[in-house]
Amino acid sequence: MRVNFTVNGRPQEADDVWEGESLLYVLRERLGLPGSKNACEQGECGSCTVRLDGVPVCSCLVAAGQVEGREVVTVEGLAEYARQRACGTDACGMSHVTRDTSKNWQPKPPSDSHTGEGTELSPIQQAFIDAGAVQCGFCTPGLLVAADEMLEHNPNPTDADIREALSGNLCRCTGYEKIMDAVRLAAARQGEAV
Amino acid sequence: MDFLRPASWEEALAAKAEHPTAVPIAGGTDVMVEINFDHRRPEYLLDLNRIGDLYEWETGEESVRLGASVPYTRIMENLRAELPGLALASHTVASPQIRNRGGVGGNLGTASPAGDAHPALLAAGAEVEAESVRGTRLIPIDDFYTGVKRNALAPDELIRAVHVQKADGPQQYSKVGTRNAMVIAVCAFGLALHPETRTVRTGIGSAAPTPVRAKVAEDFLNAALDEGGFWDNGKIITPSVAKQFADLCAAACNPIDDVRGTASYRRHAVGVMARRTLTWTWESYRGTTLQKGSVA
Ligand SMILES: Cc1cc2nc3c(=O)[nH]c(=O)nc-3n(C[C@H](O)[C@H](O)[C@H](O)COP(=O)(O)OP(=O)(O)OC[C@H]3O[C@@H](n4cnc5c(N)ncnc54)[C@H](O)[C@@H]3O)c2cc1C
Ligand code: FES
Ligand code: FES
């Protein structure tokens, strides 16, 4: 079947999608967006977390057909998403999100809001780097999407809030302390910026 | 496989009548796991995501009519006052990502003995609104669970909503697992005080082939509370009464040994949870419900 939906602000069409296929598979294997990771395919690890109409979900548990007509944001689009949020959609005069309908669309540097290629990092991404919260990096995309969403709704999270918001994301490397640091850092910087 | 995408409830019912083997998919948090692991290859997937009615709830005089697909997150955020037991149970489900997608309709569809909504629904009192092209019926929650992962739905029926009794007193939910998040219950216990009818209702999860109420324990406690005038005098429940209630709850279990826990551990834990949830709810009844003078 064919599925039409929006990914990181750009209309996408996926063809020959198997009816039982997950959104994660479509993103990674059909749309060339490997940022969302596949580790468990059963909702346990959160490394495939994306936003579906704004809501964080495990993309491995969403059937591709269920996203028809809906909006998905992946880690690749997070920086642009955060930028638009920070300055209000039009104020910053961005949005030259080109409507590229070509199926064989390729990432084109220097800057692309769809793949995230060459764009500036979002505050949460920068905080993860600065706090040393990335080791192997496999869990990072899912954590970034989940943490960014929490900070959107809760700019001053307690440690308990952070733990709860990230309780669906597993990390096998860091022991989570640096991840906590990163989110606290992003929250603090967000506070300063206002 | 075919992917059926009804745009309305009527279309969904028609599709289910035409293809009774079609597997409904709501949040997909049970269905997609089965498909990803090739445990299930349904001929038809029936997507319910486009049916807006299923995501809404109405609060009536007596009950809340909770649309089948209302995600756990919404229940926690919006129905804590009306459905405290279900809201607490919802909060124990998996992780935010899963709670954003999964809901009570899917929990009932799967009818796992470990499903967290079930003990809360049993304790609060609920009816499942099942509908097909043939008509609508309300299935009492006590009759809904018919076996391990089996429920009372006919092949052409879909769950439209669950009618859950609004709380008329304190409710609690307790779950045993190896950690706080992302854990299937080793066993679970829901308890609701119903001061208006002067009854206590229970629900036990993961300790029998289906979710069950501890009816003998309820009868015992109802009689003991009545005899002692507890609902009026608001006294602390006698430890011997609480203990016997706990023992009878443990006796209501019919658990198995499995990777998550042994049968005897489950029985023990259910007894402990029964006593604790009774104490918590009774404290709250004495502290708030009774103070407000609802019982003069
Ligand atoms: C990582 C992970 C952790 C989990 N942890 C928990 C937990 O802690 N506690 C818990 O209780 N559950 C847990 N679950 C299981 C699952 O999330 C719940 O059972 C959830 O309530 C299912 O809802 P859903 O909308 O996603 O159902 P779906 O997967 O869409 O459907 C589940 C079943 O119900 C049927 N169905 C759905 N809607 C209807 C309807 N309207 N009418 C008729 N049939 C219908 C489907 O055909 C299917 O058989 C977990 C799952 C995962 C992946
Ligand atoms: S791959 Fe989706 S939660 Fe692990
Ligand atoms: S950094 Fe390796 S899994 Fe988290």
XYZ file of C-alpha atoms and ligand atoms in Angstrom:
551
model
C 0.000 0.000 0.000
C 0.970 3.654 -0.246
C 1.260 5.919 2.764
C 1.320 9.711 2.625
C 2.396 11.646 5.655
C 4.571 14.512 6.770
C 8.022 13.939 8.192
C 9.957 16.833 9.691
C 7.749 19.300 7.889
C 8.071 17.689 4.485
C 5.338 15.698 2.734
C 6.428 12.148 2.099
C 5.052 9.281 0.121
C 6.077 5.728 0.888
C 5.229 3.079 -1.682
C 4.941 -0.700 -1.534
C 4.531 -0.582 2.197
C 3.613 -3.942 3.666
C 0.396 -3.682 5.694
C 2.002 -4.984 8.872
C 5.031 -2.717 8.588
C 5.945 -0.334 11.381
C 6.459 3.396 11.102
C 10.031 2.779 12.255
C 10.709 0.531 9.286
C 9.246 3.048 6.863
C 11.359 5.852 8.291
C 14.592 3.890 8.265
C 14.301 1.658 5.240
C 12.048 3.557 2.876
C 12.631 7.213 3.651
C 16.351 7.079 4.408
C 16.015 8.421 7.924
C 18.061 6.087 10.121
C 18.167 8.420 13.125
C 15.383 6.570 14.911
C 16.981 3.360 16.101
C 15.685 -0.156 16.066
C 16.740 -2.142 19.100
C 13.859 -4.167 20.463
C 10.805 -3.720 18.230
C 8.613 -4.254 21.255
C 8.282 -0.889 22.932
C 10.749 -1.650 25.694
C 13.745 0.521 24.838
C 12.449 3.812 23.443
C 15.296 4.172 20.960
C 12.724 4.509 18.159
C 10.864 7.378 19.851
C 9.408 9.961 17.454
C 6.645 12.511 17.778
C 3.375 11.648 16.116
C 1.191 14.750 15.874
C 3.357 16.116 18.659
C 3.068 13.118 20.979
C 6.096 10.928 21.794
C 5.489 7.339 20.724
C 7.506 4.227 19.949
C 7.563 4.207 16.154
C 8.142 0.447 16.186
C 4.607 0.019 17.572
C 2.806 2.309 15.139
C 1.553 0.605 12.008
C 2.656 2.514 8.942
C -0.924 2.774 7.703
C -1.895 4.534 10.908
C 0.221 7.599 10.078
C -1.595 8.398 6.837
C -2.104 12.162 6.753
C -0.336 12.735 10.048
C 2.801 14.566 11.137
C 5.937 12.883 12.364
C 9.037 14.518 13.794
C 12.185 12.424 14.092
C 15.527 13.233 15.667
C 16.670 14.436 12.254
C 14.093 17.209 12.404
C 14.523 18.002 16.065
C 16.842 20.977 15.631
C 14.527 22.673 13.179
C 11.521 21.795 15.302
C 13.161 23.346 18.346
C 14.182 26.405 16.357
C 10.653 27.013 15.152
C 9.331 26.553 18.632
C 11.856 29.005 20.041
C 11.068 31.838 17.694
C 7.495 31.215 16.676
C 6.888 29.784 13.259
C 7.206 32.845 11.082
C 9.145 35.287 13.181
C 12.500 33.810 12.281
C 11.834 33.764 8.601
C 12.841 30.150 8.263
C 10.662 27.638 6.553
C 12.307 27.260 3.245
C 11.414 23.646 3.744
C 11.410 22.808 0.104
C 8.609 20.627 -1.077
C 10.741 17.968 -2.542
C 8.501 15.342 -3.974
C 11.187 13.423 -5.753
C 11.234 9.890 -4.447
C 14.930 9.542 -4.799
C 15.529 12.533 -2.712
C 18.999 12.626 -1.205
C 20.303 14.529 1.755
C 21.918 17.644 0.415
C 24.380 19.524 2.529
C 25.043 22.090 3.731
C 21.733 22.508 5.526
C 18.645 20.406 5.457
C 15.834 20.502 7.948
C 14.651 17.073 6.939
C 17.773 15.047 7.607
C 19.201 17.517 10.038
C 22.323 17.568 7.901
C 24.344 20.713 8.452
C 21.768 22.362 10.685
C 22.646 23.776 14.048
C 21.956 21.462 16.940
C 18.932 21.915 19.142
C 19.584 22.979 22.744
C 18.912 19.459 24.020
C 21.336 17.951 21.512
C 24.032 20.459 22.482
C 23.423 19.751 26.155
C 23.852 16.003 25.615
C 27.234 16.641 24.006
C 28.339 19.169 26.587
C 27.342 16.965 29.499
C 29.000 13.887 28.046
C 25.695 12.040 27.884
C 26.523 10.245 24.642
C 28.612 7.102 24.659
C 27.768 4.585 21.952
C 24.898 6.876 21.021
C 22.362 4.206 20.182
C 19.851 5.357 22.780
C 20.485 9.043 22.131
C 17.951 9.829 19.375
C 15.056 8.448 21.395
C 16.208 10.168 24.557
C 16.568 13.476 22.721
C 13.052 13.335 21.344
C 11.591 12.349 24.719
C 13.625 14.898 26.698
C 12.877 17.697 24.254
C 9.164 17.019 24.528
C 9.301 17.072 28.305
C 11.119 20.424 28.342
C 8.526 21.822 25.976
C 5.789 21.188 28.537
C 7.796 21.368 31.721
C 10.623 23.909 31.533
C 11.596 23.432 35.194
C 11.553 19.683 35.740
C 12.463 18.083 39.034
C 14.742 15.055 38.929
C 11.668 12.924 39.475
C 9.995 14.549 36.459
C 13.037 13.823 34.302
C 13.228 10.216 35.431
C 9.559 9.708 34.756
C 9.685 11.329 31.319
C 12.670 9.201 30.323
C 11.503 5.991 31.987
C 10.689 4.470 28.604
C 14.213 4.947 27.256
C 16.945 2.466 28.038
C 20.659 3.231 27.902
C 23.205 0.495 28.318
C 26.291 2.703 28.515
C 25.982 5.810 30.589
C 24.337 4.721 33.807
C 21.924 7.633 33.225
C 23.696 10.158 35.465
C 25.146 12.097 32.548
C 21.797 11.966 30.831
C 20.214 13.519 33.904
C 22.975 16.153 33.839
C 22.287 16.883 30.196
C 18.591 17.431 30.721
C 19.209 19.605 33.770
C 21.694 21.603 31.704
C 19.257 22.059 28.849
C 16.563 23.164 31.297
C 18.911 25.649 32.940
C 20.003 27.096 29.598
C 16.408 27.303 28.482
C 15.652 29.242 31.670
C 18.518 31.685 31.030
C 17.435 32.265 27.471
C 13.991 33.514 28.464
C -2.645 -8.716 4.626
C -5.162 -5.933 4.114
C -5.198 -2.685 6.001
C -8.751 -1.494 6.591
C -9.054 2.169 7.437
C -12.630 3.011 8.432
C -13.261 6.733 8.789
C -16.256 6.358 11.099
C -17.589 4.035 13.767
C -20.338 2.804 11.444
C -17.772 1.940 8.805
C -15.707 0.111 11.386
C -18.682 -1.983 12.489
C -19.539 -2.773 8.876
C -15.943 -3.826 8.191
C -15.872 -6.042 11.291
C -19.155 -7.652 10.234
C -17.813 -8.305 6.769
C -14.445 -9.575 8.048
C -14.964 -11.075 11.515
C -11.332 -12.267 11.586
C -10.053 -8.707 11.158
C -7.800 -7.676 14.037
C -8.638 -4.216 15.361
C -5.597 -2.042 16.010
C -5.872 0.971 18.314
C -2.637 2.021 20.042
C -0.957 -1.041 18.570
C 1.104 -1.625 21.713
C -0.036 -5.238 21.886
C -0.849 -5.905 18.227
C 2.376 -4.530 16.747
C 4.568 -6.519 19.115
C 2.877 -9.667 17.857
C 3.284 -8.654 14.224
C 6.903 -7.523 14.639
C 7.763 -10.909 16.125
C 5.730 -12.819 13.622
C 3.475 -14.281 16.291
C 0.471 -13.097 14.406
C -0.225 -12.583 10.707
C -3.794 -11.361 10.553
C -5.486 -11.354 7.206
C -6.936 -7.919 7.956
C -5.822 -5.135 10.239
C -8.693 -2.845 11.192
C -7.273 0.566 12.087
C -9.329 2.428 14.684
C -7.128 5.549 14.839
C -9.306 7.625 12.565
C -12.431 7.213 14.667
C -12.464 10.327 16.812
C -15.392 9.180 18.986
C -13.223 6.481 20.513
C -10.870 9.138 21.946
C -13.587 10.993 23.837
C -15.185 10.534 27.222
C -18.366 11.825 28.813
C -18.892 12.239 32.507
C -22.453 11.412 33.508
C -24.292 11.348 36.824
C -23.248 7.859 37.785
C -20.474 6.857 35.469
C -17.876 7.947 32.966
C -18.343 6.666 29.436
C -14.724 6.225 28.474
C -14.065 5.862 24.740
C -12.193 2.658 23.958
C -9.091 4.404 22.598
C -8.623 7.156 25.190
C -4.915 6.792 25.974
C -3.737 6.118 29.523
C -2.027 9.520 29.552
C -5.390 11.255 29.109
C -6.965 9.174 31.882
C -4.158 10.101 34.281
C -4.393 13.780 33.388
C -8.134 14.231 33.203
C -10.003 11.587 35.155
C -8.125 11.388 38.445
C -11.104 12.708 40.422
C -13.787 10.590 38.771
C -11.789 7.404 38.296
C -8.941 7.478 40.828
C -8.315 3.723 40.768
C -8.093 3.564 36.987
C -5.927 6.704 36.901
C -3.487 5.151 39.381
C -3.448 1.893 37.449
C -2.885 3.776 34.185
C 0.155 5.464 35.669
C 1.767 2.075 36.310
C 1.508 0.999 32.663
C 4.868 0.789 30.899
C 6.304 4.188 29.935
C 5.088 7.583 28.701
C 5.468 6.474 25.074
C 3.261 3.419 25.633
C 0.748 5.345 27.746
C 0.434 7.906 24.956
C -0.831 5.196 22.613
C -2.353 2.375 24.620
C -5.757 2.490 26.258
C -8.414 0.535 28.073
C -10.106 -0.762 24.900
C -6.877 -2.496 23.897
C -6.295 -3.768 27.415
C -9.772 -5.322 27.363
C -9.236 -6.656 23.852
C -6.075 -8.445 24.946
C -7.676 -9.452 28.266
C -4.337 -10.487 29.716
C -4.580 -11.474 33.374
C -1.729 -8.985 33.907
C -3.513 -6.029 32.274
C -3.460 -3.126 34.685
C -6.862 -1.679 33.861
C -8.719 -4.817 34.925
C -8.341 -4.765 38.733
C -9.275 -1.082 38.743
C -12.368 -1.704 36.597
C -13.429 -4.663 38.736
C -13.066 -2.652 41.940
C -14.816 0.473 40.644
C -17.596 -1.386 38.864
C -17.863 -1.127 35.099
C -19.671 -2.268 31.980
C -18.148 -2.780 28.568
C -20.159 -1.245 25.725
C -19.814 -3.723 22.884
C -21.337 -2.955 19.520
C -21.826 -4.690 16.206
C -24.068 -4.118 13.210
C -26.564 -6.248 15.140
C -26.768 -3.763 17.989
C -25.252 -2.638 21.273
C -24.955 -4.462 24.565
C -23.470 -3.654 27.945
C -21.351 -6.479 29.328
C -20.861 -6.355 33.115
C -17.130 -6.338 33.818
C -17.531 -9.437 36.016
C -18.692 -11.378 32.943
C -16.179 -9.949 30.505
C -13.098 -12.071 31.195
C -13.814 -15.607 30.074
C -10.374 -17.255 30.105
C -6.672 -16.627 29.681
C -6.576 -13.811 27.131
C -10.201 -14.457 26.273
C -13.115 -12.111 26.542
C -16.852 -12.084 25.957
C -16.770 -10.213 22.634
C -18.421 -11.849 19.634
C -16.344 -11.995 16.442
C -18.290 -9.163 14.842
C -18.227 -6.912 17.907
C -16.019 -3.959 18.750
C -15.636 -2.144 22.045
C -17.116 1.321 21.744
C -16.533 2.440 25.336
C -16.309 1.381 28.958
C -18.807 2.749 31.450
C -16.926 3.066 34.708
C -18.743 3.944 37.935
C -17.637 7.316 39.257
C -15.819 7.028 42.555
C -18.005 7.640 45.598
C -15.095 7.057 47.957
C -11.343 6.474 48.037
C -9.754 3.990 45.631
C -6.273 2.503 45.448
C -4.180 0.449 43.080
C -1.087 -1.499 43.978
C 1.253 -3.465 41.723
C 4.225 -5.680 42.415
C 7.060 -5.604 39.901
C 10.821 -5.516 39.783
C 10.926 -1.784 39.229
C 8.640 1.207 38.821
C 8.533 1.689 35.085
C 8.071 -0.675 32.206
C 7.057 -3.684 34.166
C 4.388 -6.308 33.730
C 2.695 -6.953 37.031
C 3.896 -9.938 39.039
C 0.534 -9.379 40.624
C -1.680 -6.382 41.268
C -4.558 -5.333 43.470
C -7.268 -2.719 43.136
C -9.588 -1.676 45.935
C -12.496 0.756 46.017
C -14.555 1.895 48.983
C -18.161 2.612 48.097
C -19.551 4.573 51.049
C -22.879 5.154 49.293
C -23.660 1.455 49.234
C -21.395 0.731 52.188
C -19.501 -1.865 50.265
C -15.898 -2.565 49.360
C -14.947 -3.978 45.962
C -11.694 -5.540 44.874
C -9.856 -6.609 41.753
C -6.875 -8.956 41.514
C -4.494 -9.020 38.566
C -1.966 -11.637 37.464
C -2.862 -14.143 40.141
C -5.474 -16.273 38.349
C -6.231 -17.222 34.740
C -8.339 -14.073 34.464
C -8.608 -10.866 36.452
C -10.920 -11.651 39.382
C -12.664 -10.098 42.354
C -12.110 -11.500 45.826
C -15.813 -11.878 46.465
C -15.636 -13.911 49.658
C -13.228 -11.377 51.103
C -15.550 -8.543 50.077
C -18.546 -10.215 51.715
C -16.623 -10.808 54.894
C -15.387 -7.224 55.065
C -18.766 -5.719 54.189
C -20.374 -7.661 57.013
C -17.604 -6.849 59.486
C -17.688 -3.125 58.692
C -21.449 -3.126 58.984
C -21.543 -4.966 62.292
C -18.904 -2.765 63.858
C -20.603 0.430 62.659
C -17.322 1.389 60.988
C -18.876 3.376 58.152
C -20.479 5.679 60.742
C -17.975 5.797 63.551
C -14.969 5.911 61.223
C -12.860 3.878 63.603
C -9.630 2.276 62.522
C -10.376 -1.167 61.127
C -9.537 -3.835 63.680
C -6.232 -5.540 62.772
C -7.865 -8.971 62.992
C -10.502 -7.900 60.463
C -7.865 -6.498 58.123
C -5.857 -9.691 58.455
C -8.769 -11.950 57.694
C -9.670 -9.776 54.709
C -6.081 -10.090 53.468
C -6.081 -13.859 53.951
C -9.342 -14.222 52.060
C -7.985 -12.090 49.210
C -4.922 -14.332 49.026
C -7.237 -17.333 49.010
C -9.149 -15.898 46.046
C -6.030 -16.277 43.904
C -5.352 -19.204 41.660
C -1.845 -18.312 40.559
C 0.854 -20.104 38.630
C 4.633 -20.248 38.880
C 6.274 -18.405 36.029
C 9.353 -16.354 35.221
C 7.962 -13.336 37.030
C 7.163 -15.050 40.320
C 6.009 -18.179 42.065
C 2.416 -18.969 42.928
C 3.073 -18.804 46.647
C 4.818 -15.450 46.341
C 1.860 -14.090 44.392
C -0.605 -15.299 46.991
C 1.457 -13.736 49.739
C 1.882 -10.452 47.882
C -1.830 -10.179 47.124
C -2.547 -10.521 50.837
C -0.063 -7.770 51.645
C -1.467 -5.471 48.967
C -5.021 -6.140 50.129
C -4.184 -5.090 53.671
C -2.242 -2.024 52.523
C -4.796 -0.748 50.055
C -7.533 -1.254 52.642
C -5.542 0.732 55.190
C -4.748 3.532 52.745
C -8.289 3.924 51.507
C -9.781 3.653 54.971
C -7.410 6.318 56.302
C -8.481 8.551 53.483
C -12.166 7.806 54.157
C -11.738 8.663 57.836
C -9.697 11.749 57.051
C -11.697 13.325 54.286
C -14.895 11.605 53.289
C -16.174 11.272 56.825
C -15.022 14.762 57.885
C -17.027 16.345 55.113
C -20.076 15.040 56.859
C -21.297 12.952 53.981
C -22.157 10.375 56.587
C -24.031 12.232 59.299
C 6.764 -2.278 26.381
C 5.359 -2.560 26.780
C 4.998 -2.507 28.105
C 3.694 -2.777 28.490
N 3.380 -2.676 29.805
C 2.107 -2.872 30.193
C 1.746 -2.696 31.565
O 2.566 -2.337 32.408
N 0.458 -2.935 31.902
C -0.485 -3.301 30.984
O -1.634 -3.484 31.344
N -0.165 -3.463 29.685
C 1.106 -3.257 29.272
N 1.435 -3.414 27.956
C 0.422 -3.913 27.016
C -0.400 -2.843 26.272
O 0.267 -1.604 26.260
C -1.770 -2.660 26.883
O -2.471 -3.865 26.883
C -2.605 -1.579 26.163
O -3.725 -1.284 26.956
C -3.075 -2.016 24.784
O -3.788 -0.948 24.198
P -3.630 -0.606 22.646
O -4.596 0.455 22.309
O -2.225 -0.330 22.309
O -4.073 -2.002 22.026
P -3.823 -2.680 20.601
O -2.491 -3.287 20.543
O -4.203 -1.752 19.514
O -4.926 -3.825 20.705
C -4.864 -4.812 21.706
C -5.959 -5.856 21.481
O -7.244 -5.288 21.647
C -7.984 -5.358 20.456
N -8.721 -4.104 20.369
C -8.212 -2.829 20.432
N -9.208 -1.925 20.406
C -10.363 -2.619 20.317
C -11.745 -2.239 20.251
N -12.143 -0.952 20.287
N -12.668 -3.227 20.179
C -12.301 -4.535 20.173
N -11.010 -4.955 20.233
C -10.054 -3.997 20.308
C -6.972 -5.599 19.357
O -7.514 -6.287 18.274
C -5.951 -6.437 20.095
O -6.375 -7.775 20.161
C 2.722 -3.131 27.534
C 3.088 -3.187 26.178
C 4.380 -2.887 25.804
C 4.748 -2.925 24.358
S 12.752 -0.328 19.022
Fe 10.901 0.632 19.517
S 10.965 0.658 21.663
Fe 12.747 -0.488 21.189
S 24.968 5.674 25.070
Fe 25.072 3.575 24.551
S 23.037 2.931 24.958
Fe 23.040 4.916 25.754
